[in-house]
Coordinates of C-alpha atoms in Angstrom, one line a residue:
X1 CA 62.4 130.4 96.8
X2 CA 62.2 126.9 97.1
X3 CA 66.2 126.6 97.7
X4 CA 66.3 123.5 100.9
X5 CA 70.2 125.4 101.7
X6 CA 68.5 128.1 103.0
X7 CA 66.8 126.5 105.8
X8 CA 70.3 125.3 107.5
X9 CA 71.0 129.0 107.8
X10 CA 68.5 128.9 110.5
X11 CA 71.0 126.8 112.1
X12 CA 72.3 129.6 114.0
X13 CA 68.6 131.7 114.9
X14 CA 66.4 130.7 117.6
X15 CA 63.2 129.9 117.2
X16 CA 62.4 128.6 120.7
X17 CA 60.2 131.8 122.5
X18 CA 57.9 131.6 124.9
X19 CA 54.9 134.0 126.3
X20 CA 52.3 134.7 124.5
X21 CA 52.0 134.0 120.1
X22 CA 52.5 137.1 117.8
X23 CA 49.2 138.6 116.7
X24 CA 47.4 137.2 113.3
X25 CA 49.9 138.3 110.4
X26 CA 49.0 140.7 107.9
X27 CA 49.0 137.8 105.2
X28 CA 46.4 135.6 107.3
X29 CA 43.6 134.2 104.9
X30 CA 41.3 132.9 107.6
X31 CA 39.3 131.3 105.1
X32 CA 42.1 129.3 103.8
X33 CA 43.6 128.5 107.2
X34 CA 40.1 127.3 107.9
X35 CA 39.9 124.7 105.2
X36 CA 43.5 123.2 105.8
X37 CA 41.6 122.6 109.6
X38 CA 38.4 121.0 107.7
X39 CA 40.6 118.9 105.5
X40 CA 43.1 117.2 108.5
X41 CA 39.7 116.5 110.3
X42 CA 38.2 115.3 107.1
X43 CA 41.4 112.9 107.2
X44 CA 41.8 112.2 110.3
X45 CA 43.1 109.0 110.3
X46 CA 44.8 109.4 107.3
X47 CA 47.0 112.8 108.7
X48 CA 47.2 110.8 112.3
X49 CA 48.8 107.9 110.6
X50 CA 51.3 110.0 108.3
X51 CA 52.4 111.7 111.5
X52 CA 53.0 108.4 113.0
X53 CA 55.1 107.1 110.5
X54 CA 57.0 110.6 110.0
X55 CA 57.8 110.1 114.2
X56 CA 59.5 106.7 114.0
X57 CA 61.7 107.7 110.9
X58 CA 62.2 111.1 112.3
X59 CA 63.5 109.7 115.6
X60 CA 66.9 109.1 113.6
X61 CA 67.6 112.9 113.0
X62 CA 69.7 113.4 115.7
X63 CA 68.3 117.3 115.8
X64 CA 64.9 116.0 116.5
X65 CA 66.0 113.3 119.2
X66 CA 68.7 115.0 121.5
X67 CA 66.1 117.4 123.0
X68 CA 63.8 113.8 123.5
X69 CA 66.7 112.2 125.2
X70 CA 67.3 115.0 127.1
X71 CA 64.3 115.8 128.3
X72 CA 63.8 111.8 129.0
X73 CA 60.1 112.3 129.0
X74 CA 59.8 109.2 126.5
X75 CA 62.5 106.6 127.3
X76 CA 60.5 103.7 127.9
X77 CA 56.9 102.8 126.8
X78 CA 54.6 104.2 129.7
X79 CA 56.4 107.4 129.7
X80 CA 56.3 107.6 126.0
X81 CA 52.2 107.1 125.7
X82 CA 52.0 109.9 128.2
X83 CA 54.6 112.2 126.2
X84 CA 53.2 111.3 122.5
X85 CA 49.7 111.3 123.7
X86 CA 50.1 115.1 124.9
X87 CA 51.7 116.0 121.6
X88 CA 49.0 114.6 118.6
X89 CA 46.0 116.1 121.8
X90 CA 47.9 119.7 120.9
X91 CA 48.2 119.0 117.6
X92 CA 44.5 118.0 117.3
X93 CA 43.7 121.1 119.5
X94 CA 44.9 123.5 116.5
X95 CA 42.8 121.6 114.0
X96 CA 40.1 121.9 115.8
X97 CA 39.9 125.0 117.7
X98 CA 41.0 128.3 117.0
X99 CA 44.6 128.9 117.2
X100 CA 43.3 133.1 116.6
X101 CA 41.2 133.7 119.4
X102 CA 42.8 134.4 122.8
X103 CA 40.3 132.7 124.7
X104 CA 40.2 129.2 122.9
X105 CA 41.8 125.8 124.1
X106 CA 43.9 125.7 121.2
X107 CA 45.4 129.2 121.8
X108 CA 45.9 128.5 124.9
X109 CA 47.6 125.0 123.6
X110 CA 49.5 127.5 121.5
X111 CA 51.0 129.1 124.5
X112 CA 52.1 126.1 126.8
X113 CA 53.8 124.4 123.6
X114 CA 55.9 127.7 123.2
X115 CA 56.9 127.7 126.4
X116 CA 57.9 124.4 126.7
X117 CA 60.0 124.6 124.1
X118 CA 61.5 127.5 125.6
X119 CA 62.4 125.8 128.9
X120 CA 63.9 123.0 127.3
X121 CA 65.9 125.1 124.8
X122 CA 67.1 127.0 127.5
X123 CA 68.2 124.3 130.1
X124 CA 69.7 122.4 126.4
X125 CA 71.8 125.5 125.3
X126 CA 72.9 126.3 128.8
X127 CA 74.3 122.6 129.6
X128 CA 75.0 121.0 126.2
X129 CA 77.5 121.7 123.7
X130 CA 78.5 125.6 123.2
X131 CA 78.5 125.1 119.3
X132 CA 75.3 123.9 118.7
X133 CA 72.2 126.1 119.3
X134 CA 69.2 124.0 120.3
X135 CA 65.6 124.5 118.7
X136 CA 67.0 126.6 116.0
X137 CA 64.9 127.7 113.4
X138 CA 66.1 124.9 111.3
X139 CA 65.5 122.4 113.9
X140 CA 62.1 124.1 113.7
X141 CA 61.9 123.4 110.0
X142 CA 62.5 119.8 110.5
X143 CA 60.1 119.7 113.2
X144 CA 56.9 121.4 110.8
X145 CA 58.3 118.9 108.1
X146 CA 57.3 116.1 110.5
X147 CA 54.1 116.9 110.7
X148 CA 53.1 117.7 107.4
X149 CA 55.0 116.1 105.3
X150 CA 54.4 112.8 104.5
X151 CA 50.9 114.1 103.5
X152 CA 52.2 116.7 101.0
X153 CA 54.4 114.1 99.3
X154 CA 52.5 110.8 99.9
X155 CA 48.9 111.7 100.3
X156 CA 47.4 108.8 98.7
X157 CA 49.4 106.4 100.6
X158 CA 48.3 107.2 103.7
X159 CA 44.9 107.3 102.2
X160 CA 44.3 110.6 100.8
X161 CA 42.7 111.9 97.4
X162 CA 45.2 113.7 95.6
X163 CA 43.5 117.7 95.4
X164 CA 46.1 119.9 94.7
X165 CA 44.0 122.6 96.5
X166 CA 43.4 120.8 99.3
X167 CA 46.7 120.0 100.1
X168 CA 47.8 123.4 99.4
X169 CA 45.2 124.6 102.1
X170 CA 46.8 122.1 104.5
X171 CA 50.1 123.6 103.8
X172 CA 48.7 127.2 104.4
X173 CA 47.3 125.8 107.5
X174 CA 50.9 124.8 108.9
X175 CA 52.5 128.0 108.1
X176 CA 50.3 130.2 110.3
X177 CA 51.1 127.3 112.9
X178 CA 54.5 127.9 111.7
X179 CA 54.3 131.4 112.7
X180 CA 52.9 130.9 115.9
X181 CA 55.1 128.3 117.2
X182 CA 58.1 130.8 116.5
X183 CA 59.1 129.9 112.7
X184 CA 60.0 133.1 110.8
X185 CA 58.7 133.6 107.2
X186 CA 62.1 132.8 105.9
X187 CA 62.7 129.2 107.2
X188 CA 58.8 128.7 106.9
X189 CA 59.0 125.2 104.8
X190 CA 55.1 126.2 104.0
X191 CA 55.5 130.3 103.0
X192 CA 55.4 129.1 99.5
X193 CA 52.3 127.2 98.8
X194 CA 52.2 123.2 98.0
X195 CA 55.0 123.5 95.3
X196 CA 57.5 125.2 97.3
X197 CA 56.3 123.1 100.6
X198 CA 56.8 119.4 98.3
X199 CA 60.0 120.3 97.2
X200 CA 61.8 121.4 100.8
X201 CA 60.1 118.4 102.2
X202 CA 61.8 116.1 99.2
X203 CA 64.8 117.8 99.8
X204 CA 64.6 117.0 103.4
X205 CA 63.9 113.3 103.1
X206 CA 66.5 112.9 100.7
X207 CA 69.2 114.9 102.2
X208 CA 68.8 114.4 106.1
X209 CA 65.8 111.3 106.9
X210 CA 67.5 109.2 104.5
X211 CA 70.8 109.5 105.1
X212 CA 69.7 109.4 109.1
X213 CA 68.1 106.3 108.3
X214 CA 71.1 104.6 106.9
X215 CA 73.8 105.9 109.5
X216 CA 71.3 106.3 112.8
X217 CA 72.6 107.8 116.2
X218 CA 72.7 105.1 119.2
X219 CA 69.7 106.5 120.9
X220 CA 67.5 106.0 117.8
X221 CA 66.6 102.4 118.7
X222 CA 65.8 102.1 122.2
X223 CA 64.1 105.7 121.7
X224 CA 61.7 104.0 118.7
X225 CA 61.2 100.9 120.5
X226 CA 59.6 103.1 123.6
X227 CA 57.6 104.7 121.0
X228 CA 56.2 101.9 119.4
X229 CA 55.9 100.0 123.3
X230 CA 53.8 103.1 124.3
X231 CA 51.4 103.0 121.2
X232 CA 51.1 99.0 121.8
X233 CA 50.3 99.5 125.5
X234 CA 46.1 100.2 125.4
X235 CA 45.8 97.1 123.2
X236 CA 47.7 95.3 125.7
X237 CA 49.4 93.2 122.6
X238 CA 52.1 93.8 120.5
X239 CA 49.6 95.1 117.4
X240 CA 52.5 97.3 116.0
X241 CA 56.5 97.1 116.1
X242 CA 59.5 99.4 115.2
X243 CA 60.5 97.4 112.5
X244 CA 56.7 97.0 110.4
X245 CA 56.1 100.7 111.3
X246 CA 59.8 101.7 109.7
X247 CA 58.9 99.1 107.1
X248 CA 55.7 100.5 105.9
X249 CA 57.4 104.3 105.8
X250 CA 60.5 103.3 103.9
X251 CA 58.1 101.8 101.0
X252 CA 56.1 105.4 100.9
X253 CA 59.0 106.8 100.6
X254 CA 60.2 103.9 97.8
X255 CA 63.2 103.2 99.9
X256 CA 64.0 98.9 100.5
X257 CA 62.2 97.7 103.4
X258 CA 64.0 95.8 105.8
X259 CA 63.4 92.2 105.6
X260 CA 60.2 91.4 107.7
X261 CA 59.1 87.7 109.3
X262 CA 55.3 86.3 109.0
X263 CA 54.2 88.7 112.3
X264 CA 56.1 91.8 110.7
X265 CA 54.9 91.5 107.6
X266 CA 51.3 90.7 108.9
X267 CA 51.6 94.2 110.9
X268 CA 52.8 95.8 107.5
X269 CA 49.9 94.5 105.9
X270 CA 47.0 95.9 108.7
X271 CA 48.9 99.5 108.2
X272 CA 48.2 98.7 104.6
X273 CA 44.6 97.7 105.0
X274 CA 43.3 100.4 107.4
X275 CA 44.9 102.7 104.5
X276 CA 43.0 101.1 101.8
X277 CA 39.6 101.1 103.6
X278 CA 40.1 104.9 104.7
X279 CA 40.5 106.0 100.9
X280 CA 37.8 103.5 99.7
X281 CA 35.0 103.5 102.5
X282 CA 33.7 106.8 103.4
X283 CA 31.7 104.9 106.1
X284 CA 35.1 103.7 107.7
X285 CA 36.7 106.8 107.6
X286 CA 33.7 108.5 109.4
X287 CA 33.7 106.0 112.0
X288 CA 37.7 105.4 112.4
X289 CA 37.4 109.4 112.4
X290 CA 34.9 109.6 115.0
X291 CA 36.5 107.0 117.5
X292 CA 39.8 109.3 117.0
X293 CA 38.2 112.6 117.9
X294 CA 36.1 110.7 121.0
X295 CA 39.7 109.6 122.1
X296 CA 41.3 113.4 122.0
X297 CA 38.3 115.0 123.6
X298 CA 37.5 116.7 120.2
X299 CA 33.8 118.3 118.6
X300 CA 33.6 118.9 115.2
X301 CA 34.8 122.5 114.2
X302 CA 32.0 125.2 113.1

């Protein structure tokens, strides 16, 4: 079932646990899972870039930024590189290590993620409003949607070959993640295959991004500017802003782009070039690859 109604049942199941993941599901096809995790490293920069994006648009849904403001981990830009820089090193970790093995990094990645989550949906749901349950299972939904997303419905803008079976492996990939961050099989945005996974994530971007987009919460703003601030801090000049960033999603998504001066649009157009030479330039995308994975501590998976 591909029905996007379904998922904001969720809203009311929590999806927030802690301890240790569930054992390997009965339905676990290593061998797929294992090519989703060859194909984000084989993309690196591409999947990196596409989660990037997703994160400054995504800061408008006000179910994915009240537990940021609350935790205020990532208000202003130093705090921000810290927070962000934690969260794409886990994410990397799955990718590259094995999420299956009790005794790996990324397992072990696995863990503190769950119970981070945890803590904060506990101190949220304790202290915040009695009607809303934090981390939900379709907060969750939203969250995996982040992630993967943009590469299920855009993988040639952000530089990726269109293979149906690839992306389909990448979207097998994120529902075992799914499962072992807490999502059940039923609000699962990836339980059915690349079809199934496309259409939830339209449905999404046209029912909740966009609409965030238009009518954002007051947070959303200073919240993307730290994120942007943060990501601009190790080249100690202003190489990216909010408003190129937000520019170069909206056109993926074939929304109007705000109205951009000669700096903004010149950021637009370096998104747009590193894009072009990662599809086109094998040798680029190796190297661009390679500098990623030296900067997150990663080896190449066996």
């Amino acid at each position: 079932m591909c029905d996007l109604d379904e998922l904001k049942d969720g809203c009311t199941e929590n999806s927030a646990p802690s301890g240790l993941p569930p054992s390997a599901p009965p339905w676990l096809d290593v061998e797929k899972f294992n090519r989703g995790r060859k194909f984000f490293q084989e993309y690196l920069c591409s999947n990196f870039l596409a989660m990037f994006t997703s994160l400054v648009g995504g800061l408008s849904v006000i179910n994915l930024l009240e537990p940021l403001v609350f935790t205020k981990a990532s208000d202003d830009p130093k705090k921000s590189l810290k927070r962000y820089f934690s969260t794409f090193h886990h994410v990397t970790c799955w990718h590259y290590g094995n999420v299956w093995d009790s005794e790996s990094d990324a397992y072990q990645s696995v863990i503190y993620v769950r119970n981070i989550h945890n803590k904060v949906a506990k101190q949220m749901n304790s202290s915040q409003q009695p009607e809303r349950l934090y981390f939900s299972q379709y907060d969750m939904a939203l969250v995996q949607c982040g992630f993967m997303g943009c590469i299920v419905l855009y993988p040639e803008y952000f530089g990726v070959p269109f293979n149906q079976q690839q992306i389909d492996d990448y979207v097998y990939f994120w529902k075992g993640m799914g499962y072992l961050l807490g999502i059940s099989d039923k609000y699962n945005i990836c339980n059915g295959g690349y079809s199934c996974a496309r259409e939830k994530c339209k449905g999404i971007e046209e029912r909740v991004l966009i609409p965030a987009l238009n009518n954002p919460p007051k947070d959303f703003l200073p919240m993307a500017e730290a994120f942007i601030g943060g990501a601009n801090l190790p080249w100690k000049f202003k190489l990216l802003s909010f408003v190129s960033v937000l520019a170069f999603g909206l056109e993926a998504m074939g929304e109007p782009r705000p109205k951009l001066g000669l700096s903004d649009t010149l950021r637009l157009y370096f998104l747009k070039t590193v894009v072009v030479l990662v599809r086109y330039s094998a040798f680029f995308r190796r190297r661009i690859n390679r500098a990623m994975e030296m900067m997150m501590g990663c080896s190449k998976m066996t």
